[in-house]
Amino acid sequence: MKSSLHHRIVRSFACTALAAGMAATAQAGTLSIGHTTWVGYGTLYLARDLGYFKEAGLDLQLTTIEEASMYMAAQASGKLSGSASTIDEILKYRSKDFCFKAVAALDESHGGDGIVVQNDIADMQGLKGKSVAVNEGSVSQFWLSYLLKKAGMSMADIEVQNMTADDAASAFIAGHVPAAVTWEPNLTMVKQKGSGKVLVDSSATPGVIVDVVALDCGVIEKQPEDVKALVAGLYKAVEYTKQNPEKAYEIMAKGVGGYLSNPKDLAEAAKGVKFYDQAMSEKLLGTPGKAGDIAEIIKLANETWSTLQGKPYAVSYEDLVDTSFVTP
């Protein structure tokens, strides 16, 4: 688990490294968002590159930062308007001094995350006493903890090997660990190499791993028209994807880049997510006066991180979600 000293160092580095290249957040007509490389963020690029944001007067600036603590630090210091991330990931950073709220739902992992194991491990109980490679403090650990609890176990029942999702997959394929928590394209790679099997993937836990756009509270207050444009553009992008998937994935791949820069790879990865349209977003986030399904995920995340990190988390649904923009 990362120490508080490590966390401070990362925050300091992030602020220093990003300060030079990013504009201040409070600029009408502009929103800047940091995110990791993930297929679920493809609709942000799709809406941008189809001109949906621009025609509504919004300039959306997207920056790939492969470490949550770094993009959250950049947001906290005013270098980013917000982030695209899982709700459980950002919950850990919410405080009275760092106000941000989810304004849009992006996607749900529906098979894109998984646990790979040696062939002789038949179920979650089979992980007891074994080494499991997982990124501590990340959505992977949150999800693993959830699955273990459902099986009547806890993190104390396994031996955690802390490493990134990609490194975890590499260690598993190399035979260094009997189990690992990772995501696509690593799940497919394990199957192709015959290194083991996928014990369970996120299609078995619908609605648990969800990505949102969370914006700084000051940005939401000062730039409501920009937030409206962001949400409306995302809805249009999801509808475009339904009607023109091949072209949509081609545009997304060019924008997201990285290991998803090939449209075929992005299309394959997209099978493991559900992009949220308006109806799904209203159900997840809720509407004014009515809490959405995400309230239960927030409750679960509070409980999970309080246990895993040994300090109390009590972030409320109202603290973390703004439903003002969900329905255009």
GROMACS .gro file of C-alpha atoms in nm, residues 16-318:
model
  303
   16THR     CA    1   0.519   2.050  -1.089
   17ALA     CA    2   0.520   1.842  -1.406
   18LEU     CA    3   0.177   1.949  -1.524
   19ALA     CA    4   0.170   2.311  -1.416
   20ALA     CA    5   0.369   2.434  -1.712
   21GLY     CA    6   0.152   2.287  -1.984
   22MET     CA    7  -0.205   2.319  -1.861
   23ALA     CA    8  -0.434   2.619  -1.854
   24ALA     CA    9  -0.623   2.727  -1.545
   25THR     CA   10  -0.961   2.561  -1.512
   26ALA     CA   11  -1.188   2.864  -1.478
   27GLN     CA   12  -1.197   2.959  -1.845
   28ALA     CA   13  -1.540   2.985  -2.007
   29GLY     CA   14  -1.578   2.763  -2.311
   30THR     CA   15  -1.297   2.528  -2.208
   31LEU     CA   16  -1.285   2.210  -1.999
   32SER     CA   17  -0.968   2.008  -1.940
   33ILE     CA   18  -0.990   1.646  -1.830
   34GLY     CA   19  -0.722   1.397  -1.727
   35HIS     CA   20  -0.763   1.021  -1.764
   36THR     CA   21  -0.583   0.691  -1.805
   37THR     CA   22  -0.589   0.488  -2.128
   38TRP     CA   23  -0.921   0.301  -2.123
   39VAL     CA   24  -1.170   0.212  -2.394
   40GLY     CA   25  -1.457   0.357  -2.190
   41TYR     CA   26  -1.323   0.708  -2.240
   42GLY     CA   27  -1.351   0.673  -2.617
   43THR     CA   28  -1.679   0.864  -2.635
   44LEU     CA   29  -1.505   1.177  -2.505
   45TYR     CA   30  -1.273   1.167  -2.807
   46LEU     CA   31  -1.554   1.069  -3.042
   47ALA     CA   32  -1.773   1.364  -2.939
   48ARG     CA   33  -1.475   1.597  -2.963
   49ASP     CA   34  -1.361   1.480  -3.305
   50LEU     CA   35  -1.713   1.471  -3.453
   51GLY     CA   36  -1.744   1.837  -3.352
   52TYR     CA   37  -2.030   1.784  -3.104
   53PHE     CA   38  -1.857   1.987  -2.833
   54LYS     CA   39  -1.732   2.259  -3.066
   55GLU     CA   40  -2.076   2.323  -3.216
   56ALA     CA   41  -2.202   2.383  -2.860
   57GLY     CA   42  -1.919   2.627  -2.789
   58LEU     CA   43  -1.702   2.389  -2.586
   59ASP     CA   44  -1.332   2.325  -2.630
   60LEU     CA   45  -1.261   1.993  -2.455
   61GLN     CA   46  -0.896   1.930  -2.379
   62LEU     CA   47  -0.806   1.568  -2.297
   63THR     CA   48  -0.480   1.464  -2.133
   64THR     CA   49  -0.366   1.106  -2.074
   65ILE     CA   50  -0.207   1.061  -1.731
   66GLU     CA   51  -0.159   0.697  -1.633
   67GLU     CA   52  -0.168   0.752  -1.258
   68ALA     CA   53  -0.483   0.854  -1.070
   69SER     CA   54  -0.295   1.037  -0.795
   70MET     CA   55  -0.128   1.253  -1.060
   71TYR     CA   56  -0.440   1.367  -1.245
   72MET     CA   57  -0.620   1.422  -0.915
   73ALA     CA   58  -0.326   1.632  -0.795
   74ALA     CA   59  -0.338   1.834  -1.116
   75GLN     CA   60  -0.710   1.890  -1.064
   76ALA     CA   61  -0.660   1.985  -0.698
   77SER     CA   62  -0.404   2.248  -0.800
   78GLY     CA   63  -0.633   2.397  -1.066
   79LYS     CA   64  -0.445   2.264  -1.368
   80LEU     CA   65  -0.732   2.044  -1.479
   81SER     CA   66  -1.107   2.100  -1.471
   82GLY     CA   67  -1.167   1.739  -1.380
   83SER     CA   68  -1.105   1.374  -1.452
   84ALA     CA   69  -1.251   1.066  -1.615
   85SER     CA   70  -1.218   0.781  -1.369
   86THR     CA   71  -1.402   0.515  -1.174
   87ILE     CA   72  -1.620   0.648  -0.895
   88ASP     CA   73  -1.447   0.435  -0.631
   89GLU     CA   74  -1.106   0.566  -0.739
   90ILE     CA   75  -1.188   0.935  -0.704
   91LEU     CA   76  -1.391   0.894  -0.384
   92LYS     CA   77  -1.066   0.859  -0.187
   93TYR     CA   78  -0.966   1.215  -0.280
   94ARG     CA   79  -1.293   1.395  -0.200
   95SER     CA   80  -1.275   1.623   0.106
   96LYS     CA   81  -1.404   1.956   0.227
   97ASP     CA   82  -1.089   2.112   0.082
   98PHE     CA   83  -1.109   1.931  -0.253
   99CYS     CA   84  -1.460   1.958  -0.394
  100PHE     CA   85  -1.554   1.781  -0.716
  101LYS     CA   86  -1.864   1.597  -0.837
  102ALA     CA   87  -1.958   1.346  -1.104
  103VAL     CA   88  -2.165   1.519  -1.371
  104ALA     CA   89  -2.168   1.253  -1.644
  105ALA     CA   90  -2.157   0.875  -1.666
  106LEU     CA   91  -1.925   0.728  -1.928
  107ASP     CA   92  -1.922   0.350  -1.916
  108GLU     CA   93  -1.947   0.033  -1.716
  109SER     CA   94  -1.687  -0.241  -1.727
  110HIS     CA   95  -1.878  -0.546  -1.853
  111GLY     CA   96  -1.609  -0.804  -1.906
  112GLY     CA   97  -1.318  -0.563  -1.951
  113ASP     CA   98  -1.170  -0.643  -1.606
  114GLY     CA   99  -1.095  -0.990  -1.479
  115ILE     CA  100  -0.901  -1.227  -1.257
  116VAL     CA  101  -0.670  -1.468  -1.440
  117VAL     CA  102  -0.569  -1.787  -1.263
  118GLN     CA  103  -0.386  -2.114  -1.313
  119ASN     CA  104  -0.609  -2.387  -1.453
  120ASP     CA  105  -0.629  -2.577  -1.124
  121ILE     CA  106  -0.802  -2.288  -0.944
  122ALA     CA  107  -1.176  -2.349  -0.977
  123ASP     CA  108  -1.333  -2.064  -0.778
  124MET     CA  109  -1.262  -1.766  -0.550
  125GLN     CA  110  -1.211  -2.005  -0.257
  126GLY     CA  111  -0.922  -2.149  -0.453
  127LEU     CA  112  -0.731  -1.822  -0.406
  128LYS     CA  113  -0.705  -1.876  -0.030
  129GLY     CA  114  -0.342  -1.860   0.081
  130LYS     CA  115  -0.218  -1.789  -0.270
  131SER     CA  116  -0.024  -1.493  -0.412
  132VAL     CA  117  -0.242  -1.258  -0.616
  133ALA     CA  118  -0.092  -0.977  -0.821
  134VAL     CA  119  -0.310  -0.664  -0.793
  135ASN     CA  120  -0.259  -0.290  -0.796
  136GLU     CA  121  -0.319  -0.175  -0.438
  137GLY     CA  122  -0.532   0.134  -0.400
  138SER     CA  123  -0.679   0.099  -0.748
  139VAL     CA  124  -1.015  -0.011  -0.885
  140SER     CA  125  -0.861  -0.357  -0.930
  141GLN     CA  126  -0.819  -0.395  -0.554
  142PHE     CA  127  -1.164  -0.249  -0.491
  143TRP     CA  128  -1.318  -0.505  -0.725
  144LEU     CA  129  -1.111  -0.795  -0.591
  145SER     CA  130  -1.213  -0.706  -0.235
  146TYR     CA  131  -1.578  -0.704  -0.346
  147LEU     CA  132  -1.548  -1.049  -0.506
  148LEU     CA  133  -1.368  -1.194  -0.204
  149LYS     CA  134  -1.637  -1.060   0.029
  150LYS     CA  135  -1.908  -1.219  -0.186
  151ALA     CA  136  -1.721  -1.549  -0.148
  152GLY     CA  137  -1.704  -1.512   0.231
  153MET     CA  138  -1.338  -1.409   0.226
  154SER     CA  139  -1.125  -1.095   0.263
  155MET     CA  140  -0.791  -0.959   0.146
  156ALA     CA  141  -0.638  -1.119   0.456
  157ASP     CA  142  -0.705  -1.461   0.300
  158ILE     CA  143  -0.463  -1.399   0.013
  159GLU     CA  144  -0.104  -1.284  -0.025
  160VAL     CA  145  -0.105  -0.956  -0.219
  161GLN     CA  146   0.171  -0.884  -0.468
  162ASN     CA  147   0.139  -0.512  -0.545
  163MET     CA  148   0.191  -0.425  -0.912
  164THR     CA  149   0.012  -0.248  -1.195
  165ALA     CA  150  -0.253  -0.432  -1.395
  166ASP     CA  151  -0.015  -0.473  -1.691
  167ASP     CA  152   0.274  -0.592  -1.474
  168ALA     CA  153   0.035  -0.828  -1.294
  169ALA     CA  154  -0.060  -0.986  -1.626
  170SER     CA  155   0.306  -1.017  -1.729
  171ALA     CA  156   0.398  -1.177  -1.396
  172PHE     CA  157   0.112  -1.424  -1.435
  173ILE     CA  158   0.200  -1.519  -1.793
  174ALA     CA  159   0.563  -1.568  -1.684
  175GLY     CA  160   0.446  -1.804  -1.410
  176HIS     CA  161   0.563  -1.586  -1.121
  177VAL     CA  162   0.218  -1.567  -0.956
  178PRO     CA  163  -0.077  -1.810  -0.969
  179ALA     CA  164  -0.336  -1.533  -1.001
  180ALA     CA  165  -0.361  -1.171  -1.113
  181VAL     CA  166  -0.621  -0.896  -1.143
  182THR     CA  167  -0.592  -0.718  -1.477
  183TRP     CA  168  -0.793  -0.596  -1.774
  184GLU     CA  169  -0.812  -0.608  -2.150
  185PRO     CA  170  -0.622  -0.670  -2.369
  186ASN     CA  171  -0.438  -0.876  -2.106
  187LEU     CA  172  -0.734  -1.111  -2.048
  188THR     CA  173  -0.740  -1.203  -2.416
  189MET     CA  174  -0.360  -1.238  -2.420
  190VAL     CA  175  -0.373  -1.491  -2.136
  191LYS     CA  176  -0.631  -1.697  -2.326
  192GLN     CA  177  -0.433  -1.682  -2.650
  193LYS     CA  178  -0.106  -1.786  -2.485
  194GLY     CA  179  -0.275  -2.069  -2.295
  195SER     CA  180  -0.117  -1.941  -1.975
  196GLY     CA  181  -0.428  -2.003  -1.768
  197LYS     CA  182  -0.792  -1.897  -1.763
  198VAL     CA  183  -1.016  -1.608  -1.668
  199LEU     CA  184  -1.174  -1.709  -1.337
  200VAL     CA  185  -1.425  -1.424  -1.337
  201ASP     CA  186  -1.469  -1.101  -1.530
  202SER     CA  187  -1.666  -0.785  -1.467
  203SER     CA  188  -1.967  -0.904  -1.668
  204ALA     CA  189  -2.047  -1.103  -1.352
  205THR     CA  190  -2.064  -0.783  -1.145
  206PRO     CA  191  -2.276  -0.538  -1.347
  207GLY     CA  192  -2.275  -0.180  -1.224
  208VAL     CA  193  -1.980  -0.218  -0.985
  209ILE     CA  194  -1.697  -0.073  -1.199
  210VAL     CA  195  -1.835   0.249  -1.348
  211ASP     CA  196  -1.654   0.546  -1.500
  212VAL     CA  197  -1.768   0.906  -1.466
  213VAL     CA  198  -1.654   1.256  -1.552
  214ALA     CA  199  -1.602   1.444  -1.226
  215LEU     CA  200  -1.549   1.820  -1.241
  216ASP     CA  201  -1.424   2.069  -0.987
  217CYS     CA  202  -1.713   2.226  -0.795
  218GLY     CA  203  -1.597   2.575  -0.889
  219VAL     CA  204  -1.596   2.480  -1.256
  220ILE     CA  205  -1.949   2.339  -1.229
  221GLU     CA  206  -2.070   2.658  -1.064
  222LYS     CA  207  -1.897   2.900  -1.303
  223GLN     CA  208  -1.935   2.706  -1.630
  224PRO     CA  209  -2.278   2.538  -1.628
  225GLU     CA  210  -2.327   2.585  -2.003
  226ASP     CA  211  -1.999   2.406  -2.071
  227VAL     CA  212  -2.104   2.116  -1.848
  228LYS     CA  213  -2.436   2.095  -2.035
  229ALA     CA  214  -2.247   2.087  -2.365
  230LEU     CA  215  -2.021   1.811  -2.233
  231VAL     CA  216  -2.310   1.587  -2.129
  232ALA     CA  217  -2.514   1.651  -2.444
  233GLY     CA  218  -2.211   1.578  -2.663
  234LEU     CA  219  -2.147   1.250  -2.484
  235TYR     CA  220  -2.507   1.138  -2.535
  236LYS     CA  221  -2.479   1.216  -2.907
  237ALA     CA  222  -2.152   1.024  -2.928
  238VAL     CA  223  -2.307   0.713  -2.769
  239GLU     CA  224  -2.598   0.724  -3.016
  240TYR     CA  225  -2.349   0.765  -3.303
  241THR     CA  226  -2.163   0.456  -3.176
  242LYS     CA  227  -2.484   0.253  -3.178
  243GLN     CA  228  -2.555   0.350  -3.539
  244ASN     CA  229  -2.198   0.355  -3.675
  245PRO     CA  230  -1.984   0.129  -3.455
  246GLU     CA  231  -1.705   0.063  -3.705
  247LYS     CA  232  -1.653   0.431  -3.786
  248ALA     CA  233  -1.691   0.526  -3.419
  249TYR     CA  234  -1.421   0.283  -3.309
  250GLU     CA  235  -1.190   0.411  -3.582
  251ILE     CA  236  -1.226   0.768  -3.451
  252MET     CA  237  -1.197   0.658  -3.087
  253ALA     CA  238  -0.880   0.459  -3.157
  254LYS     CA  239  -0.710   0.759  -3.312
  255GLY     CA  240  -0.797   0.972  -3.010
  256VAL     CA  241  -0.742   0.730  -2.721
  257GLY     CA  242  -0.421   0.592  -2.871
  258GLY     CA  243  -0.174   0.383  -2.674
  259TYR     CA  244  -0.249   0.012  -2.678
  260LEU     CA  245  -0.590   0.098  -2.828
  261SER     CA  246  -0.455   0.287  -3.130
  262ASN     CA  247  -0.555   0.007  -3.368
  263PRO     CA  248  -0.931   0.026  -3.440
  264LYS     CA  249  -0.955  -0.355  -3.430
  265ASP     CA  250  -0.804  -0.363  -3.081
  266LEU     CA  251  -1.036  -0.088  -2.962
  267ALA     CA  252  -1.338  -0.263  -3.112
  268GLU     CA  253  -1.241  -0.582  -2.931
  269ALA     CA  254  -1.193  -0.394  -2.604
  270ALA     CA  255  -1.528  -0.220  -2.652
  271LYS     CA  256  -1.699  -0.560  -2.620
  272GLY     CA  257  -1.604  -0.544  -2.252
  273VAL     CA  258  -1.779  -0.216  -2.173
  274LYS     CA  259  -2.123  -0.062  -2.191
  275PHE     CA  260  -2.125   0.301  -2.299
  276TYR     CA  261  -2.385   0.497  -2.101
  277ASP     CA  262  -2.664   0.664  -2.296
  278GLN     CA  263  -2.908   0.909  -2.138
  279ALA     CA  264  -3.144   0.647  -1.993
  280MET     CA  265  -2.856   0.448  -1.842
  281SER     CA  266  -2.699   0.767  -1.705
  282GLU     CA  267  -3.022   0.874  -1.537
  283LYS     CA  268  -3.053   0.530  -1.374
  284LEU     CA  269  -2.691   0.531  -1.257
  285LEU     CA  270  -2.639   0.889  -1.143
  286GLY     CA  271  -3.000   0.972  -1.060
  287THR     CA  272  -3.206   1.278  -1.137
  288PRO     CA  273  -3.276   1.587  -0.924
  289GLY     CA  274  -3.448   1.466  -0.608
  290LYS     CA  275  -3.392   1.098  -0.683
  291ALA     CA  276  -3.069   0.912  -0.601
  292GLY     CA  277  -2.932   0.675  -0.862
  293ASP     CA  278  -2.780   0.328  -0.841
  294ILE     CA  279  -2.437   0.484  -0.794
  295ALA     CA  280  -2.535   0.562  -0.434
  296GLU     CA  281  -2.487   0.193  -0.352
  297ILE     CA  282  -2.146   0.186  -0.523
  298ILE     CA  283  -2.041   0.492  -0.320
  299LYS     CA  284  -2.153   0.318  -0.002
  300LEU     CA  285  -1.957   0.007  -0.102
  301ALA     CA  286  -1.648   0.213  -0.187
  302ASN     CA  287  -1.659   0.391   0.150
  303GLU     CA  288  -1.677   0.057   0.332
  304THR     CA  289  -1.411  -0.107   0.115
  305TRP     CA  290  -1.150   0.167   0.132
  306SER     CA  291  -1.208   0.224   0.504
  307THR     CA  292  -1.120  -0.142   0.560
  308LEU     CA  293  -0.835  -0.165   0.311
  309GLN     CA  294  -0.664   0.162   0.402
  310GLY     CA  295  -0.733   0.163   0.774
  311LYS     CA  296  -0.890   0.508   0.789
  312PRO     CA  297  -1.254   0.615   0.774
  313TYR     CA  298  -1.412   0.723   0.446
  314ALA     CA  299  -1.760   0.872   0.467
  315VAL     CA  300  -1.820   1.049   0.134
  316SER     CA  301  -2.190   1.089   0.070
  317TYR     CA  302  -2.380   1.053  -0.257
  318GLU     CA  303  -2.460   1.426  -0.233
   0.00000   0.00000   0.00000
